[in-house]
Coordinates of C-alpha atoms in Angstrom, one line a residue:
Chain F
M277 CA 40.7 -22.1 -40.2
T278 CA 40.1 -25.8 -41.0
R279 CA 37.1 -27.4 -40.7
L280 CA 35.9 -29.6 -37.5
P281 CA 35.5 -32.9 -38.4
G282 CA 31.7 -34.3 -39.2
I283 CA 31.6 -36.2 -36.4
L284 CA 32.7 -33.3 -34.1
T285 CA 30.2 -31.4 -35.3
V286 CA 27.6 -33.4 -35.0
A287 CA 28.7 -33.8 -31.4
A288 CA 28.5 -30.2 -30.7
W289 CA 25.2 -30.0 -31.8
M290 CA 23.7 -32.6 -30.2
L291 CA 24.9 -30.9 -26.7
A292 CA 24.1 -27.4 -27.9
L293 CA 20.5 -28.9 -28.4
L294 CA 21.0 -31.1 -25.0
W295 CA 22.0 -27.4 -23.2
L296 CA 18.9 -26.2 -25.2
S297 CA 16.4 -28.4 -23.9
P298 CA 15.3 -27.7 -20.4
L299 CA 14.5 -24.0 -22.3
L300 CA 12.4 -25.5 -25.3
Y301 CA 10.5 -28.0 -22.8
A302 CA 9.6 -25.3 -20.7
L303 CA 8.4 -23.2 -23.8
W304 CA 6.0 -26.7 -24.8
A305 CA 4.5 -27.4 -21.8
A306 CA 3.7 -23.2 -20.8
F307 CA 1.9 -22.8 -24.3
H308 CA 0.4 -26.4 -24.7
P309 CA -2.9 -27.6 -22.8
A310 CA -1.8 -29.3 -19.4
A311 CA -2.8 -32.7 -21.0
F312 CA -0.3 -32.1 -23.4
M313 CA 2.9 -31.6 -21.1
A314 CA 4.3 -35.2 -21.4
H315 CA 3.1 -35.9 -25.3
F316 CA 5.1 -33.9 -28.1
R317 CA 2.3 -34.3 -30.6
P318 CA 3.1 -31.5 -33.8
G319 CA -0.8 -30.7 -33.7
A320 CA -0.8 -30.1 -30.5
P321 CA -3.4 -26.9 -29.6
L322 CA -1.6 -23.8 -28.2
T323 CA -2.8 -21.9 -25.6
L324 CA -2.0 -18.5 -23.7
D325 CA -3.9 -19.6 -20.4
N326 CA -1.0 -21.3 -19.0
I327 CA 0.8 -17.7 -18.8
R328 CA -3.0 -15.6 -17.9
D329 CA -3.4 -18.2 -15.2
A330 CA 0.1 -17.8 -13.5
W331 CA 0.1 -13.7 -14.3
T332 CA -3.2 -13.8 -12.2
Q333 CA -2.3 -16.6 -9.8
A334 CA 0.6 -14.7 -8.4
P335 CA 1.7 -10.5 -7.8
F336 CA 4.4 -11.3 -10.9
A337 CA 3.9 -7.8 -11.9
R338 CA 4.9 -6.6 -8.1
Y339 CA 7.9 -9.1 -8.2
I340 CA 9.3 -7.9 -11.3
L341 CA 8.8 -4.2 -9.2
N342 CA 10.5 -4.9 -7.1
S343 CA 13.1 -6.6 -9.0
V344 CA 13.9 -3.8 -10.6
L345 CA 14.0 -1.5 -8.0
L346 CA 16.0 -3.8 -6.6
V347 CA 18.7 -3.4 -9.0
T348 CA 18.5 -0.4 -10.0
S349 CA 19.4 1.2 -6.0
V350 CA 21.7 -1.5 -5.8
L351 CA 23.7 -0.4 -8.9
A352 CA 22.9 3.4 -8.5
A353 CA 24.8 3.2 -4.9
Q354 CA 27.1 0.5 -6.2
I355 CA 28.5 3.3 -8.4
L356 CA 28.3 5.9 -6.5
L357 CA 30.7 4.5 -4.1
C358 CA 32.4 2.3 -6.2
T359 CA 33.7 4.7 -9.0
L360 CA 34.4 7.2 -5.7
S361 CA 35.9 5.5 -4.0
A362 CA 38.9 3.6 -6.8
Y363 CA 39.4 7.1 -7.3
G364 CA 40.8 7.1 -4.0
F365 CA 42.7 3.8 -4.4
A366 CA 44.3 4.9 -7.3
R367 CA 45.5 8.4 -7.2
F368 CA 45.6 9.2 -4.3
D369 CA 48.9 8.6 -1.0
F370 CA 46.5 8.6 2.4
P371 CA 48.7 6.1 5.2
G372 CA 46.7 2.9 4.8
R373 CA 46.0 2.9 2.0
D374 CA 47.4 -0.8 0.7
L375 CA 46.0 -2.3 4.2
L376 CA 42.3 -1.2 3.5
F377 CA 43.5 -2.1 -0.5
L378 CA 43.3 -5.7 0.8
L379 CA 41.3 -5.3 3.4
V380 CA 38.2 -4.1 0.4
L381 CA 39.0 -7.3 -1.4
V382 CA 38.2 -9.8 1.0
Q383 CA 34.7 -9.0 -0.2
L384 CA 35.6 -11.2 -3.5
M385 CA 36.2 -14.0 -1.5
I386 CA 33.3 -13.6 1.4
V387 CA 30.7 -12.4 -0.7
P388 CA 27.8 -10.8 1.8
E389 CA 25.8 -14.2 1.5
V390 CA 28.0 -16.2 3.2
L391 CA 27.2 -14.4 5.9
I392 CA 23.6 -13.6 6.6
V393 CA 23.2 -15.1 10.5
E394 CA 24.7 -11.7 11.5
N395 CA 23.8 -9.9 8.8
Y396 CA 20.8 -10.4 9.3
Q397 CA 20.7 -9.4 12.9
T398 CA 22.6 -6.2 11.6
M399 CA 19.3 -5.5 9.6
A400 CA 16.9 -5.7 12.5
R401 CA 18.7 -4.0 14.9
L402 CA 18.5 -0.6 12.3
G403 CA 14.8 -1.7 11.5
L404 CA 15.6 -2.9 7.6
V405 CA 13.8 -6.1 8.1
D406 CA 11.2 -6.9 5.4
T407 CA 12.8 -3.1 3.4
I408 CA 14.3 -3.3 -0.5
A409 CA 17.0 -1.1 1.7
G410 CA 17.1 -3.5 3.8
M411 CA 18.0 -6.3 0.9
G412 CA 20.6 -3.9 -0.8
L413 CA 22.8 -2.9 1.5
P414 CA 25.5 -5.0 2.7
Y415 CA 25.3 -5.4 -1.4
M416 CA 26.8 -1.8 -1.9
A417 CA 30.0 -1.4 -1.2
S418 CA 31.5 -3.6 -4.1
A419 CA 34.4 -4.9 -4.0
F420 CA 34.9 -5.8 -7.4
G421 CA 33.5 -2.5 -8.0
I422 CA 36.5 -0.9 -7.3
F423 CA 39.0 -3.4 -8.3
L424 CA 37.8 -3.2 -11.7
L425 CA 37.0 0.9 -11.6
R426 CA 40.5 1.4 -9.7
Q427 CA 42.5 -1.0 -12.7
T428 CA 41.1 1.1 -15.6
F429 CA 41.3 4.8 -13.3
K430 CA 46.1 2.8 -12.8
S431 CA 45.8 2.8 -16.4
L432 CA 44.9 6.7 -17.2
P433 CA 47.6 8.6 -17.7
R434 CA 48.3 10.9 -15.5
E435 CA 49.1 14.1 -17.3
L436 CA 45.3 14.9 -17.6
D437 CA 45.5 14.9 -13.7
D438 CA 47.6 18.1 -14.6
A439 CA 45.5 19.1 -17.5
A440 CA 42.4 19.4 -15.8
R441 CA 44.0 20.7 -12.7
I442 CA 44.8 23.8 -14.9
E443 CA 42.0 24.3 -16.3
G444 CA 40.8 25.0 -12.6
C445 CA 38.6 21.6 -11.7
G446 CA 39.3 20.2 -8.0
A447 CA 39.4 16.3 -7.5
L448 CA 35.8 15.4 -7.7
G449 CA 36.1 17.5 -10.9
T450 CA 38.5 15.4 -12.5
L451 CA 36.9 12.3 -11.1
W452 CA 33.8 13.4 -13.1
R453 CA 34.7 15.3 -16.3
V454 CA 37.6 13.1 -16.8
Y455 CA 37.9 9.8 -15.7
V456 CA 34.1 8.5 -15.8
P457 CA 33.8 9.1 -19.2
L458 CA 37.0 7.4 -20.1
A459 CA 35.5 4.0 -17.8
K460 CA 32.6 4.2 -19.5
P461 CA 33.6 1.1 -20.8
T462 CA 35.0 -0.5 -17.7
L463 CA 31.6 1.0 -16.1
T464 CA 28.9 -0.5 -18.2
A465 CA 30.1 -4.2 -18.0
F466 CA 30.6 -3.9 -14.0
A467 CA 26.6 -3.1 -14.5
L468 CA 25.8 -5.9 -16.9
V469 CA 27.2 -8.2 -14.0
S470 CA 25.9 -6.0 -11.3
V471 CA 22.6 -6.6 -13.0
S472 CA 22.2 -9.9 -13.7
H473 CA 24.0 -11.1 -10.5
H474 CA 21.2 -9.3 -8.2
W475 CA 18.6 -10.2 -11.1
N476 CA 19.1 -13.3 -10.3
N477 CA 20.2 -13.6 -6.3
F478 CA 18.5 -15.6 -4.1
L479 CA 19.5 -16.2 -0.8
W480 CA 19.3 -13.0 0.9
P481 CA 16.6 -11.3 -0.1
L482 CA 14.7 -15.1 0.8
I483 CA 15.9 -14.5 4.3
I484 CA 15.5 -10.7 4.2
T485 CA 12.0 -10.1 3.6
N486 CA 8.7 -11.5 4.1
S487 CA 6.6 -9.5 2.5
V488 CA 5.0 -9.4 -2.0
S489 CA 5.5 -5.7 -2.2
V490 CA 9.0 -6.2 -0.7
R491 CA 9.9 -9.7 -2.1
P492 CA 12.2 -10.6 -5.7
L493 CA 11.1 -11.8 -8.8
T494 CA 13.5 -15.0 -7.8
V495 CA 11.9 -16.0 -4.6
G496 CA 9.0 -15.1 -5.4
L497 CA 9.0 -17.8 -8.2
A498 CA 10.2 -20.2 -5.6
L499 CA 7.0 -19.8 -3.7
F500 CA 4.6 -19.9 -6.4
G501 CA 6.3 -23.2 -7.8
A502 CA 7.0 -24.3 -4.1
P503 CA 4.9 -28.0 -3.4
E504 CA 2.9 -27.2 -1.1
S505 CA 1.3 -24.0 -3.4
G506 CA -0.4 -27.4 -5.6
V507 CA 0.1 -25.5 -9.3
S508 CA 0.2 -27.0 -12.0
W509 CA 3.9 -28.1 -14.4
P510 CA 2.7 -25.9 -16.8
M511 CA 2.1 -23.1 -14.8
I512 CA 5.5 -23.0 -12.6
S513 CA 6.5 -23.5 -16.6
A514 CA 5.0 -20.2 -17.5
A515 CA 5.8 -18.5 -14.7
T516 CA 9.6 -19.2 -15.1
L517 CA 9.1 -17.6 -18.4
I518 CA 8.1 -14.9 -17.0
A519 CA 10.9 -14.8 -14.8
I520 CA 13.5 -15.0 -17.3
L521 CA 12.6 -12.9 -19.7
P522 CA 12.9 -9.3 -19.2
L523 CA 16.6 -10.8 -19.3
V524 CA 17.0 -13.0 -22.3
M525 CA 15.0 -10.4 -23.6
A526 CA 18.6 -7.5 -22.6
F527 CA 21.1 -11.0 -23.2
L528 CA 19.8 -11.7 -26.7
I529 CA 19.4 -7.7 -28.0
F530 CA 22.5 -7.1 -26.4
Q531 CA 24.5 -10.2 -26.5
R532 CA 28.4 -9.0 -27.9
Q533 CA 28.6 -6.8 -25.3
F534 CA 26.9 -9.0 -22.5
V535 CA 30.0 -11.7 -23.4
Q536 CA 32.3 -9.2 -23.8
S537 CA 31.4 -7.5 -20.3
F538 CA 31.4 -11.2 -19.0
L539 CA 34.7 -11.4 -20.1
H540 CA 35.8 -8.5 -19.0
A541 CA 34.8 -9.0 -15.4
G542 CA 36.2 -11.9 -15.5
I543 CA 39.9 -11.9 -16.6
K544 CA 40.8 -9.1 -13.7
Chain Q
M251 CA 48.2 30.4 -10.6
I252 CA 47.1 27.1 -9.7
G253 CA 49.6 24.7 -7.5
T254 CA 49.2 21.5 -7.0
P255 CA 47.5 21.1 -3.5
S256 CA 50.4 19.5 -0.4
R257 CA 50.5 16.4 0.1
P258 CA 48.8 16.9 3.3
T259 CA 45.5 17.8 1.5
R260 CA 45.8 14.8 -1.1
A261 CA 46.1 13.0 2.0
V262 CA 42.9 13.6 3.2
T263 CA 40.7 13.9 0.3
G264 CA 42.0 10.4 0.1
W265 CA 40.3 9.2 2.8
L266 CA 37.2 11.1 1.9
L267 CA 36.6 9.5 -0.9
V268 CA 37.3 5.6 0.2
L269 CA 34.9 6.4 3.3
P270 CA 31.5 5.2 2.1
A271 CA 32.6 1.8 0.8
T272 CA 35.0 1.7 3.6
V273 CA 31.6 1.9 6.1
V274 CA 29.6 -0.6 3.8
L275 CA 32.3 -3.2 3.4
A276 CA 32.7 -2.9 7.5
A277 CA 29.3 -3.0 8.4
F278 CA 28.9 -6.3 6.3
T279 CA 32.0 -7.5 5.6
H280 CA 34.6 -6.9 8.4
L281 CA 32.1 -6.8 11.1
P282 CA 30.2 -9.6 10.5
I283 CA 33.0 -12.0 10.6
V284 CA 34.4 -10.9 13.9
T285 CA 31.0 -11.7 15.2
T286 CA 29.8 -14.5 13.7
L287 CA 34.0 -15.7 14.9
I288 CA 32.3 -14.0 18.9
A289 CA 29.7 -15.8 18.9
S290 CA 30.3 -19.2 17.4
L291 CA 32.7 -19.5 21.1
H292 CA 29.3 -18.6 22.6
S293 CA 26.5 -21.0 23.4
R294 CA 23.2 -20.6 21.8
A295 CA 21.1 -18.2 23.4
T296 CA 17.6 -19.0 24.5
A297 CA 14.2 -17.3 25.8
I298 CA 15.6 -17.7 29.3
R299 CA 19.2 -18.0 29.5
P300 CA 21.4 -15.6 27.2
A301 CA 24.4 -17.1 25.4
R302 CA 28.4 -17.1 27.8
F303 CA 31.5 -18.2 27.1
V304 CA 31.9 -21.9 25.8
G305 CA 35.5 -22.0 24.9
L306 CA 35.5 -23.9 21.8
D307 CA 32.0 -26.2 22.8
N308 CA 30.8 -25.5 19.7
Y309 CA 33.2 -27.1 17.3
R310 CA 33.9 -30.1 19.6
S311 CA 29.6 -31.2 19.3
L312 CA 30.1 -30.6 15.4
A313 CA 32.7 -32.4 15.6
A314 CA 30.8 -35.3 17.0
D315 CA 27.5 -34.4 14.3
P316 CA 27.6 -36.9 11.6
V317 CA 25.1 -34.9 9.9
F318 CA 28.4 -32.0 10.3
W319 CA 30.3 -34.9 8.9
K320 CA 27.6 -36.1 5.9
V321 CA 27.6 -32.1 5.0
M322 CA 31.0 -32.1 4.6
G323 CA 31.1 -34.8 2.7
N324 CA 28.4 -33.6 0.4
T325 CA 30.6 -30.4 -0.4
V326 CA 33.8 -31.9 -1.3
A327 CA 31.6 -34.7 -3.4
F328 CA 30.0 -31.4 -5.7
A329 CA 33.0 -30.3 -5.8
F330 CA 34.9 -32.8 -7.2
G331 CA 32.0 -33.4 -8.7
T332 CA 31.0 -30.5 -10.8
V333 CA 34.2 -28.8 -11.1
P334 CA 36.2 -31.2 -13.3
V335 CA 33.1 -32.0 -16.2
S336 CA 32.3 -28.3 -16.4
I337 CA 35.3 -27.5 -17.3
A338 CA 35.8 -30.2 -19.4
L339 CA 33.1 -29.6 -21.3
A340 CA 33.8 -25.3 -21.1
L341 CA 36.6 -26.5 -23.4
A342 CA 34.8 -28.5 -25.6
M343 CA 32.6 -26.1 -26.0
A344 CA 35.4 -23.0 -26.5
L345 CA 37.2 -24.8 -29.1
W346 CA 34.0 -26.1 -31.1
V347 CA 33.1 -22.8 -31.1
N348 CA 35.8 -20.9 -31.4
R349 CA 36.6 -22.8 -35.2
R350 CA 34.6 -22.5 -38.1
I351 CA 31.8 -24.6 -37.4
A352 CA 27.5 -24.4 -39.0
G353 CA 26.3 -22.3 -36.9
R354 CA 28.1 -20.3 -34.8
G355 CA 26.3 -18.3 -33.4
L356 CA 23.7 -20.4 -32.4
L357 CA 25.7 -22.8 -30.8
R358 CA 28.0 -20.1 -28.3
L359 CA 23.8 -18.4 -27.0
A360 CA 22.6 -22.6 -27.1
F361 CA 26.6 -22.8 -24.4
F362 CA 25.8 -19.3 -23.0
L363 CA 22.3 -19.2 -22.0
P364 CA 22.0 -21.0 -19.4
T365 CA 24.6 -18.7 -17.4
M366 CA 22.0 -15.6 -17.7
L367 CA 19.4 -17.8 -16.0
P368 CA 18.6 -16.9 -12.1
M369 CA 19.7 -20.2 -10.3
I370 CA 15.9 -20.8 -9.1
A371 CA 14.7 -20.9 -13.0
A372 CA 17.0 -23.3 -13.4
A373 CA 16.3 -25.3 -11.2
N374 CA 12.7 -25.1 -11.7
L375 CA 13.2 -26.2 -15.7
W376 CA 15.2 -29.5 -14.1
L377 CA 12.6 -30.8 -12.3
F378 CA 10.4 -31.6 -14.3
F379 CA 12.8 -33.7 -15.9
Y380 CA 13.7 -35.8 -12.3
T381 CA 9.6 -35.6 -11.5
P382 CA 9.5 -40.0 -11.3
D383 CA 7.9 -41.3 -14.4
I384 CA 6.3 -38.3 -16.1
G385 CA 8.5 -36.2 -16.0
L386 CA 11.5 -36.5 -18.9
L387 CA 13.8 -38.5 -17.3
D388 CA 12.0 -41.6 -17.0
Q389 CA 10.2 -41.0 -20.0
C390 CA 13.6 -41.6 -21.6
L391 CA 14.2 -44.3 -19.8
G392 CA 11.0 -46.1 -20.6
L393 CA 11.0 -45.6 -24.5
A394 CA 14.7 -47.9 -23.8
G395 CA 12.3 -50.2 -21.5
L396 CA 13.9 -49.1 -18.2
S397 CA 10.8 -48.6 -14.9
G398 CA 11.1 -45.1 -13.7
H399 CA 13.0 -44.1 -10.7
N400 CA 12.2 -41.5 -8.0
W401 CA 15.2 -39.0 -8.5
L402 CA 15.2 -36.3 -6.4
G403 CA 13.9 -39.3 -3.7
D404 CA 16.7 -41.2 -3.5
P405 CA 19.6 -41.1 -1.9
S406 CA 21.8 -41.9 -4.3
T407 CA 21.0 -39.5 -6.8
A408 CA 19.8 -36.5 -5.0
L409 CA 23.3 -35.0 -5.3
P410 CA 24.8 -36.1 -8.6
C411 CA 20.4 -34.3 -9.7
L412 CA 22.2 -31.7 -7.8
M413 CA 25.7 -31.7 -9.9
A414 CA 23.7 -31.8 -13.3
V415 CA 21.6 -28.6 -12.6
T416 CA 25.0 -27.1 -11.6
I417 CA 27.3 -28.5 -15.2
W418 CA 24.8 -26.9 -17.3
K419 CA 24.4 -23.7 -15.6
E420 CA 28.0 -22.9 -15.2
S421 CA 30.0 -24.7 -18.1
G422 CA 28.9 -21.7 -20.6
F423 CA 30.0 -18.8 -17.7
F424 CA 33.5 -20.3 -17.9
M425 CA 33.9 -21.5 -21.6
I426 CA 33.9 -18.0 -22.4
F427 CA 37.6 -17.5 -20.4
Y428 CA 38.5 -20.3 -22.5
L429 CA 37.4 -18.6 -25.6
A430 CA 39.2 -15.5 -24.6
A431 CA 42.6 -17.5 -24.4
L432 CA 42.3 -19.2 -27.8
Q433 CA 41.5 -16.1 -29.1
G434 CA 44.6 -14.7 -27.6
L435 CA 46.7 -17.4 -28.7
S436 CA 48.5 -16.7 -32.7
A437 CA 47.4 -18.1 -35.6
E438 CA 50.6 -19.4 -36.6
L439 CA 51.0 -21.6 -33.1
R440 CA 48.7 -24.4 -35.4
E441 CA 50.9 -24.3 -38.5
A442 CA 54.2 -24.7 -36.6
A443 CA 52.7 -27.4 -34.9
M444 CA 51.0 -29.1 -38.0
L445 CA 54.4 -29.0 -39.8
E446 CA 55.9 -30.5 -37.2
G447 CA 53.9 -33.5 -38.2
A448 CA 51.8 -33.1 -34.9
G449 CA 48.2 -34.5 -35.3
P450 CA 45.0 -33.1 -33.8
V451 CA 45.3 -34.1 -30.9
A452 CA 49.2 -34.1 -30.0
Y453 CA 48.6 -30.2 -30.8
F454 CA 46.2 -30.2 -28.6
R455 CA 47.9 -32.4 -25.5
R456 CA 51.4 -30.9 -26.1
V457 CA 50.5 -27.0 -27.3
L458 CA 46.7 -26.2 -26.4
F459 CA 46.6 -27.4 -22.8
P460 CA 49.7 -26.2 -21.9
L461 CA 48.7 -23.0 -22.1
L462 CA 45.5 -22.7 -21.6
M463 CA 47.0 -23.7 -17.8
P464 CA 46.8 -20.4 -16.8
T465 CA 43.1 -20.7 -17.1
T466 CA 42.3 -23.8 -16.0
L467 CA 43.7 -22.8 -13.1
F468 CA 41.6 -19.7 -13.1
V469 CA 38.1 -21.1 -14.0
S470 CA 39.4 -23.5 -11.4
I471 CA 40.0 -22.1 -8.4
N472 CA 37.0 -19.2 -9.0
A473 CA 34.6 -23.0 -9.7
V474 CA 35.8 -24.5 -6.7
L475 CA 34.1 -21.0 -5.0
N476 CA 31.1 -21.1 -6.3
A477 CA 30.7 -25.2 -5.4
F478 CA 31.3 -24.3 -1.5
K479 CA 28.5 -21.6 -2.0
M480 CA 26.2 -23.6 -3.8
V481 CA 22.7 -22.9 -2.2
D482 CA 19.6 -21.8 -4.4
P483 CA 18.9 -25.1 -6.3
L484 CA 18.6 -27.2 -2.7
F485 CA 15.5 -24.7 -2.1
I486 CA 13.8 -25.8 -5.5
L487 CA 15.1 -29.5 -5.5
T488 CA 15.4 -31.6 -2.5
K489 CA 15.7 -28.8 0.4
G490 CA 19.3 -31.1 0.9
G491 CA 17.4 -34.6 1.2
P492 CA 16.3 -37.1 1.9
S493 CA 18.3 -37.3 5.6
N494 CA 20.8 -34.9 4.4
A495 CA 21.7 -36.7 1.6
S496 CA 21.8 -33.8 -1.2
N497 CA 22.7 -31.6 2.1
L498 CA 25.3 -28.8 0.5
L499 CA 27.2 -26.7 3.8
L500 CA 25.8 -23.2 3.1
Y501 CA 22.4 -24.7 3.6
Y502 CA 22.6 -26.3 6.9
I503 CA 23.8 -23.0 7.8
Y504 CA 20.5 -21.5 6.5
E505 CA 18.8 -24.5 8.4
N506 CA 20.7 -24.5 11.6
A507 CA 20.1 -20.1 12.0
F508 CA 16.1 -20.1 10.5
S509 CA 15.4 -23.1 11.3
F510 CA 16.3 -24.4 14.2
N511 CA 17.0 -21.2 15.6
D512 CA 20.1 -22.7 17.2
G513 CA 22.3 -19.7 16.0
A514 CA 25.6 -20.7 17.7
T515 CA 25.7 -23.7 15.3
A516 CA 25.2 -21.4 12.4
A517 CA 27.9 -19.5 13.9
T518 CA 30.3 -22.6 13.8
L519 CA 29.4 -23.2 10.6
T520 CA 29.8 -19.9 9.2
V521 CA 33.6 -19.8 10.4
V522 CA 34.0 -23.6 8.9
L523 CA 33.0 -22.4 5.5
L524 CA 35.1 -19.1 5.9
G525 CA 38.3 -20.7 6.8
L526 CA 37.6 -23.1 3.4
L527 CA 37.1 -19.8 1.5
A528 CA 40.3 -17.9 3.1
V529 CA 42.0 -21.3 2.3
L530 CA 40.7 -21.1 -1.3
A531 CA 42.3 -17.6 -1.1
I532 CA 45.5 -17.8 -0.6
S533 CA 45.8 -20.2 -2.9
Q534 CA 44.4 -18.8 -5.7
F535 CA 47.2 -15.3 -4.4
V536 CA 50.1 -18.1 -4.7
L537 CA 49.0 -19.9 -7.6
L538 CA 48.2 -16.6 -10.0
D539 CA 50.9 -15.2 -8.5
R540 CA 53.8 -17.8 -10.4
R541 CA 51.3 -18.0 -13.3
V542 CA 53.1 -14.2 -13.7
H543 CA 56.8 -15.8 -14.1
Y544 CA 55.9 -17.7 -17.1
R545 CA 55.2 -15.8 -18.9

């Protein structure tokens, strides 16, 4: 590999700096008194007041708990439902299979948030408005997860099935003892993509929730920063940092896996 | 002796395996598509009068609604404004990060980090850039001796402000697809091109760019899909305003359904969005299918 010409390296760094600047600015605003929010002086005093005030003015701990509950329940259900049906699609012959799989793929394009109006009415009929279950249910079967796992299952040699059968495993036993362990990288990739998607999801949670005990972090943050709430800019910065911290920390620790997973998931 | 299970038994097992996921998918994707279509053919239900069948009336009134056309124009402008720029930046980022460059890891991190943030948080971070007078954008202009500007309150700049946030958030995501494609290319390719006397520009134009075409196609279609469904930053930055100057299709659906309580119009708009997504889905299928023959 040859070295890049100097001017291109400088351009790359300028763009990177521009890309980081909103985050760097939020860090500045969150850790300095409001008087310094637009005055960048090296010696400006540092403070944790904004973080503390944001944390006490809105129930962020509760929002984080709600987001964690949402993300884990969606992920658990997705892994169960997608693994079962991917196995069915990959290894079993049944009438209507191909048509059914084509119908599953429809959800790759038409995600539940496009159908907010009808899905809201369904949730109202089921009595699930303003519940974690109502917030997660439309996502619990993921076409994307089914597709990804089916590809993986299909790539495994069929001889493994026969071996498992001779050992006395039934269909579910084979899935659990042979397929699931071999599909671990795919499951990890899917899990990371799913968790970051649902941690960040906004429109559907906004519509379906209306109380503090259910609202996830994104919705809580949007309400906190709304102009009507009259919260100061440094506090909004602090709250935004609180909201992104868990995922950014996870990302910094598992950077390689994240990038690999998004790639693995995107190339389909 | 353990025999192979009979065909019918395996068919039943197969059905049972796919059943739970299929039920959930049908309940929250396929059924709502059908009921949306039906609702779009019915009048708006009020407390005293239930919805009745009106045929294509909702579509006619939508076609006569200038706000609808404004929103459609915005949505298309948003797609055309964000997709080419994000893709060009993504390609530049990938080419940089793929080469030996000082601080490669940090560069990759800087480009990819916005992808990980919730769009709501990203919009919050950008809100301060756009704030009139005290915002960073106006302060920079002030240093250059220019006067401040109400970026989000001016109809001519509100939509471009949303585009900038989206480009910032999505370029790094598209970068990784290019990065994967670049890493799949052989190292001799470049040397061969150089031996043939191709300069860096010719190498990019004649060799690299054509070879990356499948990736560009894949990324473009997904980027357009995202653009048509874009909604989150509007809640923070503009609420679709001023006077619908930055309103996008999904936000307009939300407004009709949950602010104006007009389920019939919301359903009709949803059908329009579903139609757009279906066209894109089919074009992806056709275009990406043809790509296989090039290999």
